[in-house]
Short mmCIF file of C-alpha atoms and ligand atoms in Angstrom, two decimals:
data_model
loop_
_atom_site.label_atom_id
_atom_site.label_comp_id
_atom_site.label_asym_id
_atom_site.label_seq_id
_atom_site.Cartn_x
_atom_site.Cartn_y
_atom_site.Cartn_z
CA UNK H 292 2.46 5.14 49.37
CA UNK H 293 1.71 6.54 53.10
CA UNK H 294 2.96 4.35 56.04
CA UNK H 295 -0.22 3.48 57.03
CA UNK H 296 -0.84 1.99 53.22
CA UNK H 297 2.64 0.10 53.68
CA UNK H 298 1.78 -1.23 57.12
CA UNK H 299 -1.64 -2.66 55.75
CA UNK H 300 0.29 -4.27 52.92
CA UNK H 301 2.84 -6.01 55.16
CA UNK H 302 0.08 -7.51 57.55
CA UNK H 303 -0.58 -11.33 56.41
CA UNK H 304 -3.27 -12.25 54.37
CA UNK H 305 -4.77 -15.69 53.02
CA UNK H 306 -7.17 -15.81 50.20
CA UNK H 307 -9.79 -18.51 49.87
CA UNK H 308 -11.51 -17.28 46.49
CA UNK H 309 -10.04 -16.68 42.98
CA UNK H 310 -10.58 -17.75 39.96
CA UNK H 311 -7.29 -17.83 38.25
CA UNK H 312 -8.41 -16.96 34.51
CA UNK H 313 -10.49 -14.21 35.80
CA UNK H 314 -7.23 -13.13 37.77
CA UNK H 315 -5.68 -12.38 34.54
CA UNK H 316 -3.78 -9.13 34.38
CA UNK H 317 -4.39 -7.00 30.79
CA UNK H 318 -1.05 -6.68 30.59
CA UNK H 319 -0.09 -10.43 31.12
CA UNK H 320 -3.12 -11.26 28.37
CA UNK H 321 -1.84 -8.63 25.93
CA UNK H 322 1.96 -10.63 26.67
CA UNK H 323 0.59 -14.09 26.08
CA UNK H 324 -1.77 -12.98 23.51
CA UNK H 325 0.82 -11.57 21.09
CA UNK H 326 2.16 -15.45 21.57
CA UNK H 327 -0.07 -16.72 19.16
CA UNK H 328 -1.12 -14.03 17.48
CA UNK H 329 -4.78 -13.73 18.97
CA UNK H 330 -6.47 -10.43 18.45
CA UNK H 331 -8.16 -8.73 21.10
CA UNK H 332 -9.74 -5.63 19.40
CA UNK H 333 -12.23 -4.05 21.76
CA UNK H 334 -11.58 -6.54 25.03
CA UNK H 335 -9.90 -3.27 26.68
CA UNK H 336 -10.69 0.55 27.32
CA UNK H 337 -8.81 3.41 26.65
CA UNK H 338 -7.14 2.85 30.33
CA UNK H 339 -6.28 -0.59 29.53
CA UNK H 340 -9.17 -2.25 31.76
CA UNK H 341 -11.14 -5.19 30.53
CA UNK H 342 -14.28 -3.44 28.51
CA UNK H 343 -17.42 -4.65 30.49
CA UNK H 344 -21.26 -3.36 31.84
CA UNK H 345 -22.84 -5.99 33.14
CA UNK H 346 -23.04 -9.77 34.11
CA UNK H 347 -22.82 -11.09 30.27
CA UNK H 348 -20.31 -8.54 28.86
CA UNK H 349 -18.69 -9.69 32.01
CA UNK H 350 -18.48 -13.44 30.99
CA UNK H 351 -17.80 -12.23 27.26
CA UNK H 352 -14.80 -10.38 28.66
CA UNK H 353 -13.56 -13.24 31.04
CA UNK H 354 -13.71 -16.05 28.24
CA UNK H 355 -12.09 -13.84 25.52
CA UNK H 356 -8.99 -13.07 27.81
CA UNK H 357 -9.57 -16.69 29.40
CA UNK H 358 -8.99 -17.69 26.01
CA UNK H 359 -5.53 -16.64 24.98
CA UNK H 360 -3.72 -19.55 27.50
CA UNK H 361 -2.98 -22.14 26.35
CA UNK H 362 0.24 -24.00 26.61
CA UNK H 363 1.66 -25.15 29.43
CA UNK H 364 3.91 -22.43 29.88
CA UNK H 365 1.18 -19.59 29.62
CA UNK H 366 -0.50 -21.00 32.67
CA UNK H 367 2.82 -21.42 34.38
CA UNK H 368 3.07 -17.72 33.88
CA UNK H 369 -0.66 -17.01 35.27
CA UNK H 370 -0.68 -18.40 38.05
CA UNK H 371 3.59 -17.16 38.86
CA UNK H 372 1.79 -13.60 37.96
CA UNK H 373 -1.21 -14.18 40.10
CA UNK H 374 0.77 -15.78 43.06
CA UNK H 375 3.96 -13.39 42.68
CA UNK H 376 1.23 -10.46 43.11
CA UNK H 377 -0.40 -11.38 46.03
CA UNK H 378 2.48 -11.91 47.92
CA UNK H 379 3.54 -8.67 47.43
CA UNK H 380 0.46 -7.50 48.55
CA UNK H 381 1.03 -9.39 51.89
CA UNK H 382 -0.53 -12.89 51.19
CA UNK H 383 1.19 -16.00 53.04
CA UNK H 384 -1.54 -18.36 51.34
CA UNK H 385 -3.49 -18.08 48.67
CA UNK H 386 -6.05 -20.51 46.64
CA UNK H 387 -7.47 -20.78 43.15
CA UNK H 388 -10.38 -21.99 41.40
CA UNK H 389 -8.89 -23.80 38.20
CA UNK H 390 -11.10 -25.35 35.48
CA UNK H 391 -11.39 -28.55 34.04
CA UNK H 392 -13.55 -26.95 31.59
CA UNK H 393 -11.29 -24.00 30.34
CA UNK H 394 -8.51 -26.59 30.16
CA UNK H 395 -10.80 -28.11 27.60
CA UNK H 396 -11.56 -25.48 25.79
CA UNK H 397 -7.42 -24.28 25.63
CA UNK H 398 -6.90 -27.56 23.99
CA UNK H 399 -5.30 -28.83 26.95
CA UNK H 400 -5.31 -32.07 28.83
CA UNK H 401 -6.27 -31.64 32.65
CA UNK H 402 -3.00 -32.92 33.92
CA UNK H 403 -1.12 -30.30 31.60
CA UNK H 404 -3.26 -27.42 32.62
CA UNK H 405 -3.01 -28.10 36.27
CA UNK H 406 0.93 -29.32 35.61
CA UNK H 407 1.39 -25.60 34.14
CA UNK H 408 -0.76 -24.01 36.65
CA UNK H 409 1.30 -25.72 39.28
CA UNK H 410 4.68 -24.56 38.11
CA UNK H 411 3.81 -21.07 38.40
CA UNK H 412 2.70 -21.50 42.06
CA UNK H 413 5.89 -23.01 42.92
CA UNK H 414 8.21 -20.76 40.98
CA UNK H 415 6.25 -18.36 43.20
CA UNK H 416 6.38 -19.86 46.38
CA UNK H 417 10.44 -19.87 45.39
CA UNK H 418 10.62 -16.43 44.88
CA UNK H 419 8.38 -14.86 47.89
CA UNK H 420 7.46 -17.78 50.42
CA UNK H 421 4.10 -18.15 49.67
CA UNK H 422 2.05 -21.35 49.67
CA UNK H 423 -0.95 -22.02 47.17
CA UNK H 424 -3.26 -24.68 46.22
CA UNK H 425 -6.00 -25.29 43.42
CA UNK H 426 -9.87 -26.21 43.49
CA UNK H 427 -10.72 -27.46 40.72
CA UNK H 428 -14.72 -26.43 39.80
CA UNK H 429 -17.15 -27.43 37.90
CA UNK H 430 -19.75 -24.54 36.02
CA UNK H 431 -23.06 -25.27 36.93
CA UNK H 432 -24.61 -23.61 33.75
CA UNK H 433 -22.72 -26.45 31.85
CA UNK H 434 -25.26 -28.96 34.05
CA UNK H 435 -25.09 -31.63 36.05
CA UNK H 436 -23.50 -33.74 33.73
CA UNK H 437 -20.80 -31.86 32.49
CA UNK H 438 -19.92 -31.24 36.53
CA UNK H 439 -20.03 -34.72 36.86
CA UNK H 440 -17.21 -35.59 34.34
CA UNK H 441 -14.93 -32.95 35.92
CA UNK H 442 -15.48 -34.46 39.35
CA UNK H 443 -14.54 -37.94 37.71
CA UNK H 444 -11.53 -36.54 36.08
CA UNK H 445 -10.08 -34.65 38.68
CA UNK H 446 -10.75 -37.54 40.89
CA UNK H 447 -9.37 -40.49 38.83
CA UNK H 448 -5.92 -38.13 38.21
CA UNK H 449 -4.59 -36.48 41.22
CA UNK H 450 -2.35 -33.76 41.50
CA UNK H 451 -0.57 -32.84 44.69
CA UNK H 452 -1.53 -29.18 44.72
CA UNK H 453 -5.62 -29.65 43.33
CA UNK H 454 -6.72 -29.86 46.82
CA UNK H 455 -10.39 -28.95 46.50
CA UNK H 456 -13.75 -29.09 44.30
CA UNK H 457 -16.35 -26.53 43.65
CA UNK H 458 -18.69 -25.33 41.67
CA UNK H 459 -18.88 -21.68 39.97
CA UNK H 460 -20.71 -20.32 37.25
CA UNK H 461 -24.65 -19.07 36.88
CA UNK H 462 -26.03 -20.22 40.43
CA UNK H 463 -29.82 -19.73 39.51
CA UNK H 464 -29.14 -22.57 36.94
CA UNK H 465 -30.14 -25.99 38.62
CA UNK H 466 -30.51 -27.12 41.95
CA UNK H 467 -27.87 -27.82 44.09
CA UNK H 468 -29.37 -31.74 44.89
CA UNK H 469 -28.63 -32.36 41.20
CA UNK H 470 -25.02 -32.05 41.39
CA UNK H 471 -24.37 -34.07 44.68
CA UNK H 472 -23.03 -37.09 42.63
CA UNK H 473 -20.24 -35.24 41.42
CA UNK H 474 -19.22 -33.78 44.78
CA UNK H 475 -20.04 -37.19 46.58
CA UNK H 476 -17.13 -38.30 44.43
CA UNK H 477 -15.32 -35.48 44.78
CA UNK H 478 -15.59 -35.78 48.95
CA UNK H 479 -14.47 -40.07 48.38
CA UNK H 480 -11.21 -38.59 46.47
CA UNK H 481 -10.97 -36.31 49.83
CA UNK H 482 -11.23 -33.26 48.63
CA UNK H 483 -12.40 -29.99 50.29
CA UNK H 484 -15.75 -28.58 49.42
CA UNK H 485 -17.10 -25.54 48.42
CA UNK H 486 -19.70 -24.48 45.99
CA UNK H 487 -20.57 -20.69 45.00
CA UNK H 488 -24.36 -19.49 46.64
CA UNK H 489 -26.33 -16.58 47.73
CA UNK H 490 -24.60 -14.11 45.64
CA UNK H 491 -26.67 -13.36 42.85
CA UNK H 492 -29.64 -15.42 44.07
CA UNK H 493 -30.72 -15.31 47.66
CA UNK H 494 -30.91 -17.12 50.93
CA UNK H 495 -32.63 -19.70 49.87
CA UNK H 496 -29.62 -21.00 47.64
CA UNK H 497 -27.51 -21.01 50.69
CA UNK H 498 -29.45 -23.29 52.30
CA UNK H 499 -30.31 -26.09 49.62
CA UNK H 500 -26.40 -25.84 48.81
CA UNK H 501 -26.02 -26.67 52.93
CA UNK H 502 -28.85 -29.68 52.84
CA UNK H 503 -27.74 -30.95 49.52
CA UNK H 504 -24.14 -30.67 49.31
CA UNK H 505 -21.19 -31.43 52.24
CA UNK H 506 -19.48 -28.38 51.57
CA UNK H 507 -17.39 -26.94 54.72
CA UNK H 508 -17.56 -23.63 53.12
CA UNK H 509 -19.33 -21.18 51.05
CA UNK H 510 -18.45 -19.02 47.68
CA UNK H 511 -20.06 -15.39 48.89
CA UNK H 512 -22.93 -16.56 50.84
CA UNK H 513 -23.41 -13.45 51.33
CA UNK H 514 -26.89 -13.03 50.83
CA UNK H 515 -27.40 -15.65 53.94
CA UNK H 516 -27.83 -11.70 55.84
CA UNK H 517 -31.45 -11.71 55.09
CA UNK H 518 -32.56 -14.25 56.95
CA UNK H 519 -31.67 -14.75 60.55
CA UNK H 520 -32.34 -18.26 60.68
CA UNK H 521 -29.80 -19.05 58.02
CA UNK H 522 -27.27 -16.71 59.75
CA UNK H 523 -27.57 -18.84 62.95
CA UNK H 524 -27.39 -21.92 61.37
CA UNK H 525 -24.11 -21.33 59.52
CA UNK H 526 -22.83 -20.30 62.48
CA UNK H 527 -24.04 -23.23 64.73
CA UNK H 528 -22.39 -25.42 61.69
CA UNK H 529 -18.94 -23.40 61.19
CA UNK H 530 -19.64 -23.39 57.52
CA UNK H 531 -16.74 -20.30 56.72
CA UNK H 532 -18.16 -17.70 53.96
CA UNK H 533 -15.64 -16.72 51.50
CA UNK H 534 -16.65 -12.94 51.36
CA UNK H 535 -15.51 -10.92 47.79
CA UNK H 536 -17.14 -7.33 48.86
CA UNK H 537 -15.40 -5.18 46.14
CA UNK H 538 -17.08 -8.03 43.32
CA UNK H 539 -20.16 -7.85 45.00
CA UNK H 540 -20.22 -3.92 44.70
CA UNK H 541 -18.78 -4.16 41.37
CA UNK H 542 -21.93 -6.45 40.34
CA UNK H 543 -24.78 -4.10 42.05
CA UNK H 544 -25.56 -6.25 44.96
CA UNK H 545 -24.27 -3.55 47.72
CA UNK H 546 -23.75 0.36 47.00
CA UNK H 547 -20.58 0.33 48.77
CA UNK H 548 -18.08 -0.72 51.13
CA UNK H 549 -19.61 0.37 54.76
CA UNK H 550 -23.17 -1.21 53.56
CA UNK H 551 -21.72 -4.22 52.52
CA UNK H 552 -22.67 -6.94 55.30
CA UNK H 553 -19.17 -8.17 56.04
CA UNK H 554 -19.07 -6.84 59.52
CA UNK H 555 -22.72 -7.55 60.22
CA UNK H 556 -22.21 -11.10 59.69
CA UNK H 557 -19.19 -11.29 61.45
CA UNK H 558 -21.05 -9.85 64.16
CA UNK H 559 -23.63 -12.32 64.58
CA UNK H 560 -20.67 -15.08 65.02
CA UNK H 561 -20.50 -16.60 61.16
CA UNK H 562 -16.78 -17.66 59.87
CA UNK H 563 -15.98 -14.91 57.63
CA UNK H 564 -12.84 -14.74 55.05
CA UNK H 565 -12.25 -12.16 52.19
CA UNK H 566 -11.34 -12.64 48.59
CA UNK H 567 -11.14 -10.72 45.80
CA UNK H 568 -12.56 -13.48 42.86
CA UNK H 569 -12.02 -12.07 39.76
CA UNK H 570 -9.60 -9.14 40.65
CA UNK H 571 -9.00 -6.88 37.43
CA UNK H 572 -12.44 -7.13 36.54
CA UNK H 573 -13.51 -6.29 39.92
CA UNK H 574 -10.85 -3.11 40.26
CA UNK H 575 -9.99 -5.33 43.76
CA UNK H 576 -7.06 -7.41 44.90
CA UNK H 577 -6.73 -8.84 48.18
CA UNK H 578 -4.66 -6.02 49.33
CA UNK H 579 -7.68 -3.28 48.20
CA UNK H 580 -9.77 -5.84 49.72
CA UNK H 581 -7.87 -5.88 53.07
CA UNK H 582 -7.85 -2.13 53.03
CA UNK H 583 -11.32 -1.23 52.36
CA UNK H 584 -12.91 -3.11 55.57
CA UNK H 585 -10.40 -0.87 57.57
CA UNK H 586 -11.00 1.98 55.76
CA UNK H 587 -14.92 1.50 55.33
CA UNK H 588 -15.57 -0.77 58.06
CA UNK H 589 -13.01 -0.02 60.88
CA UNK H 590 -11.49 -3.43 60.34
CA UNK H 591 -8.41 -3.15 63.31
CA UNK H 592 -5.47 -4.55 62.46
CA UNK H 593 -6.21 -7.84 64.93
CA UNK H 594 -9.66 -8.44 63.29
CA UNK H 595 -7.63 -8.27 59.93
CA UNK H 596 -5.75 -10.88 60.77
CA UNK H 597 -8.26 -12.71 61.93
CA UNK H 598 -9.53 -12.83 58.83
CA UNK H 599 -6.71 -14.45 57.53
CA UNK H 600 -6.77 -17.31 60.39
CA UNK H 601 -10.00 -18.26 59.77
CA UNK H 602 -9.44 -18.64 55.84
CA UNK H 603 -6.32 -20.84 57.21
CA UNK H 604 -8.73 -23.05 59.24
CA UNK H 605 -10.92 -23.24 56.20
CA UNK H 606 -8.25 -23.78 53.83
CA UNK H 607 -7.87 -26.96 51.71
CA UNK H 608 -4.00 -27.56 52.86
CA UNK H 609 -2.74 -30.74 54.67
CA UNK H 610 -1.83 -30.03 58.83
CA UNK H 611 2.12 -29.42 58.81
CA UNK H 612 1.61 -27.06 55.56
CA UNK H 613 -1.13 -25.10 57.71
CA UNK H 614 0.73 -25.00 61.28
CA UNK H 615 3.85 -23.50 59.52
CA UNK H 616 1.63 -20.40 57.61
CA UNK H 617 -0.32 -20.23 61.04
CA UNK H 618 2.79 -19.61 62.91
CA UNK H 619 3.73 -16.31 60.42
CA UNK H 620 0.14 -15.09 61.66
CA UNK H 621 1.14 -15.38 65.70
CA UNK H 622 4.41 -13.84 64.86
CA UNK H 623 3.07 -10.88 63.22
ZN1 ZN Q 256 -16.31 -16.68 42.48
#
């Protein structure tokens, strides 16, 4: 590792966007796998990646090695693995998108899940310093209903550290006017808003998820580049996008880093954060993240950290939490 790699890695970074199951290591999953006994035949390569070609192998993939947690303790070692990581990649604050849904389908109550969940953060926040809360989401492809219940239950049993709501999953499934009961809840149980849009589908999602839905951010929203109207009017609304550029080339939607339209957006005065959602699958972390805009994009050390202010204006984290992590980003 040059010096110029271990200076990037010491500046401070906060991460908005991650789903914790599809942060999943293969090594952790091989570790919690041989728990109980699950085999996992053909889930990795012959370099040990998770096996995938496109958007369905990709959800195969996610739910198989999703799949293996479930006690307590294996998502108390998740998240410590997930949260341990990204501090040594520089992070000061990171969040995660936990689901109602997979806790379901572990065989796990919500309160255990996000009970487990929440010991690894802290057991990492003990060990390196940094801070991290959950959003919990709801998948859209389940419907409206199913996003419904999770909004009830995370609302009727709160957890100090679930701090947000969202919704994930297939975004061309539904529109966004037919989940605003469950995030109308969610918002009364005062919860931050987000909700995933204009990634795989275009503009146009972007802005029925901004008419339909009181979100104060948006998951990519990265398609909101082609059209100019949209651009302005997140802008004119400080909606903050939660950019993932090394997913989005990983999916097809850009060819690479310098084409991707992080620094075009940023240009035209829109909020922008970076993420790296569903890191091994992706080949990204935040620190790769981090280091591709400067590499690809001339990203200067003060626009870096930038980045990482704005996520901390946008994050889901009461005042006196935020002023202390905001006060690590003057110093640096
Ligand atoms: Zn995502």
């Amino acid at each position: 590792m040059g010096p110029g790699t271990d200076h990037l890695r010491r500046l401070p970074k906060v991460e908005l966007h991650c789903h914790i199951e599809g942060a999943a290591r293969p090594d952790l999953v091989q570790r919690v796998a041989a728990r109980h006994a699950v085999d996992l035949e053909g889930l990795f390569d012959d370099a040990g990646r998770y096996r995938w070609h496109d958007f369905s192998s990709f959800i195969r993939a996610y739910d198989r090695a999703a799949g293996v947690f479930r006690t307590e303790e294996d998502f108390r070692d998740l998240a410590f693995d997930h949260f341990a990581g990204i501090a040594a990649e520089g992070a000061v604050y990171g969040e995660i998108f936990v689901s109602p849904d997979h806790a379901a389908a572990s065989g796990l109550s919500w309160r255990a899940y996000a009970d487990g969940l929440a010991a690894g953060i802290r057991d990492a926040s003990a060990a390196t310093g940094i801070e991290g809360r959950m959003i919990a989401i709801g998948v859209r492809h389940h419907g409206p209903e199913s996003v419904l219940a999770a909004a009830r239950l995370v609302a009727s049993q709160p957890h100090a550290l679930v701090t947000g709501f969202g919704l994930a999953g297939d975004e061309r499934s539904h529109h966004p006017r037919d989940f605003a009961p469950a995030f109308r809840i969610a918002e009364e149980a005062g919860l931050g808003l987000t909700v995933h849009a204009g990634e795989l589908d275009g503009p146009e999602s972007v802005r029925a998820a901004l008419d339909h839905l009181p979100v104060s951010r948006i998951g990519h929203g990265v398609r909101a580049i082609e059209d100019p109207d949209l651009v302005h009017r997140i802008a004119a609304e400080g909606i903050v996008l939660e950019l993932c550029p090394l997913s989005n080339i990983a999916l097809g939607l850009y060819p690479d880093v310098a084409r991707h339209p992080a620094r075009s957006l940023m240009a035209t005065g829109v909020r922008i954060t970076v993420s790296s959602d569903d890191p091994p699958y992706f080949g990204s972390s935040i620190g790769t993240e981090y280091a591709a805009l400067a590499r690809d994009q001339d990203f200067s050390d003060s626009e870096l950290v930038a980045l990482g202010r704005t996520a901390l204006e946008a994050a889901f984290v009461d005042a006196p939490t935020r002023e202390r992590i905001a006060a690590s980003l003057r110093d640096w």
